[in-house]
Amino acid sequence: MDHGRLRNGLRAVWIIVVVWLELGTFRFALHDCRWPDSRQPHIPNSRVVRILVIADPQIIDRHSYPGRGALLSALSQSVVDLNLRKSWNFAFRRLRPNAVVVLGDMMDNGRLYMSTSEYEAYFTRYQGIFNMGDSPPPVYYLPGNHDVGLGNLAPFSLEADMRYTSHFGPRNYRRTIGNHTLVFVDAPALIEEDLLRAERGHTFESWSAISHGPVEFVKQTASTGSPSPVVLLTHIPLSRPSDASCGPLREKGTIRQGYGFGYQNTLSDEATEFLLQSLKPSLIMSGDDHDYCEYEHTITSSDEKVQEVTVKSISMAMGIRRPGFQLLSLTSTVPSPDRITQTPVPPPLHTLCLMPDQLGIYFYMYIPLVLLSLLVLLAFNIIRVNGGTGYQTWNRKHIRQDTLVALHELPRCNSPHASDPEFFLPPAVNNSQEHHAPLRGRTYSSPWTWTFSLGGHRRRITLPNPFGNWRLRAGHRKPHRDVGVFVGLLQDVGAVAWPPIFVLLATSWWVMQW
């Protein structure tokens, strides 16, 4: 077995694996991710607005995992930030959306008490991860319970609302995009107002809505009316039966009503009915659950069906194997070039795109390959120590090469030494040295040699090996043949590991510069 080839082979395999798993898998995952309108027959005189919808980036900070030490928390933050950067940049650069919608929970702990400088650094991290270049498309945000809190709990900052509106914008608003009306409803505030309404025994019709609150906003939107289809966007999903299926694209379980510290899984039945009857949306998009879900609601007043899509989290840290995002295409047509008014084409089209399973890459790719590499190196060192034929074959091959080189370097017949009959005899060999220092073929101090043809003659360039000279000067490292299994294994692991580790760090640094 050729020692040098074994090391170089493992290095090459590891470098290819690292580049593929850290970069190639993200590009490959988006190979079939296309805008849903591109899969439909072409509509004459159509205009399409393409919106990239993400949910729950929830970038972590030092408060996210209080049970972990400072070093482990910093490592977790770096790994998750790196994964988010890769997912976002590959998706954004490939798809080039006309607009971006974020369905809340931009930060894991934006609701907590913290200094202004700490929050600014937190927000800057978010902007750095979701960088959109010099000419970014419009971005529309929704507040999530991790951004502004839910309930009057002690850890939640009284400044959370002010910080959110100053950095991300209003909490309730509507925008007309592609001749569709996008209605953004503040779900955490709606839950709080809904609880207050229920405690005082009012219906939504009789309730005196809180000024600038979500109920007042929805009533104003309904009274104004919208000639174009409405797309309702809410961070928290609408209610549904506890045994309702989420469809085949969900990883596990379903969405059930429930609540806990600073969260509630769904809106109440009354709040759901209020939104459906008031807005009569053609599509509902929500987040918060982290996993994908499709459910069909019924608008009782018209018996119409409307689909709700709960968008997957784009983060690897949200308890799902494969993060994802949603593509939304809003299509409208102009019947003739002379008319300015657009006629919408319902319903809006959407599709799910998935990113790689990052934890699966760590546990099912990197760890098995590490174990396999260790087994291969261990087997080689056991064979080497026991005088296996593989190592002897390597020695003999290089001895033959060195012998050929020595013959090639013999002087020509017109050399001044050619007349000496003893010049061509091999040098005397010290038997004691031969016994204790057998030939090993090429050593650490072997020079670097390049042979090539130039002008019809073979030329050779020989340079001293600086690493070999350093090893000889050190004087404390034994030749590989003389070390034991454990020491040899450690030397091989170090020699094999550093190139892929360097590539991993280089690619990570490159991604962080995006």
PDB file of N, CA, C and O in Angstrom, residues 16 177 191 265 299 365 399 455 499:
ATOM      1  N   ILE A  16     -13.335  17.116  -1.838  1.00  0.00           N
ATOM      2  CA  ILE A  16     -14.514  17.045  -2.725  1.00  0.00           C
ATOM      3  C   ILE A  16     -15.793  16.971  -1.904  1.00  0.00           C
ATOM      4  O   ILE A  16     -16.783  17.661  -2.200  1.00  0.00           O
ATOM      5  N   ILE A 177     -50.190  44.684  -4.694  1.00  0.00           N
ATOM      6  CA  ILE A 177     -49.065  44.169  -5.469  1.00  0.00           C
ATOM      7  C   ILE A 177     -49.623  43.266  -6.562  1.00  0.00           C
ATOM      8  O   ILE A 177     -50.380  42.328  -6.280  1.00  0.00           O
ATOM      9  N   ILE A 191     -54.494  38.129  19.154  1.00  0.00           N
ATOM     10  CA  ILE A 191     -54.769  37.169  20.234  1.00  0.00           C
ATOM     11  C   ILE A 191     -55.001  37.904  21.546  1.00  0.00           C
ATOM     12  O   ILE A 191     -55.949  37.587  22.294  1.00  0.00           O
ATOM     13  N   ASN A 265     -50.573  28.327  19.564  1.00  0.00           N
ATOM     14  CA  ASN A 265     -50.402  27.604  18.293  1.00  0.00           C
ATOM     15  C   ASN A 265     -51.292  28.128  17.185  1.00  0.00           C
ATOM     16  O   ASN A 265     -50.882  28.158  16.027  1.00  0.00           O
ATOM     17  N   ILE A 299     -65.543  29.680   4.100  1.00  0.00           N
ATOM     18  CA  ILE A 299     -66.186  30.955   4.435  1.00  0.00           C
ATOM     19  C   ILE A 299     -67.689  30.683   4.485  1.00  0.00           C
ATOM     20  O   ILE A 299     -68.331  30.455   3.455  1.00  0.00           O
ATOM     21  N   MET A 365     -23.351  12.067   6.986  1.00  0.00           N
ATOM     22  CA  MET A 365     -22.318  12.172   5.970  1.00  0.00           C
ATOM     23  C   MET A 365     -20.943  12.365   6.600  1.00  0.00           C
ATOM     24  O   MET A 365     -20.043  11.547   6.408  1.00  0.00           O
ATOM     25  N   ILE A 399      12.652   2.391  -4.293  1.00  0.00           N
ATOM     26  CA  ILE A 399      14.077   2.039  -4.378  1.00  0.00           C
ATOM     27  C   ILE A 399      14.465   1.874  -5.841  1.00  0.00           C
ATOM     28  O   ILE A 399      15.518   2.335  -6.281  1.00  0.00           O
ATOM     29  N   GLY A 455      13.760  20.976 -26.132  1.00  0.00           N
ATOM     30  CA  GLY A 455      14.741  20.968 -27.200  1.00  0.00           C
ATOM     31  C   GLY A 455      15.225  19.577 -27.558  1.00  0.00           C
ATOM     32  O   GLY A 455      16.393  19.400 -27.921  1.00  0.00           O
ATOM     33  N   PRO A 499      -5.931  19.682   5.128  1.00  0.00           N
ATOM     34  CA  PRO A 499      -6.420  20.308   3.888  1.00  0.00           C
ATOM     35  C   PRO A 499      -7.947  20.478   3.846  1.00  0.00           C
ATOM     36  O   PRO A 499      -8.433  21.566   3.526  1.00  0.00           O
TER      37      PRO A 499
END
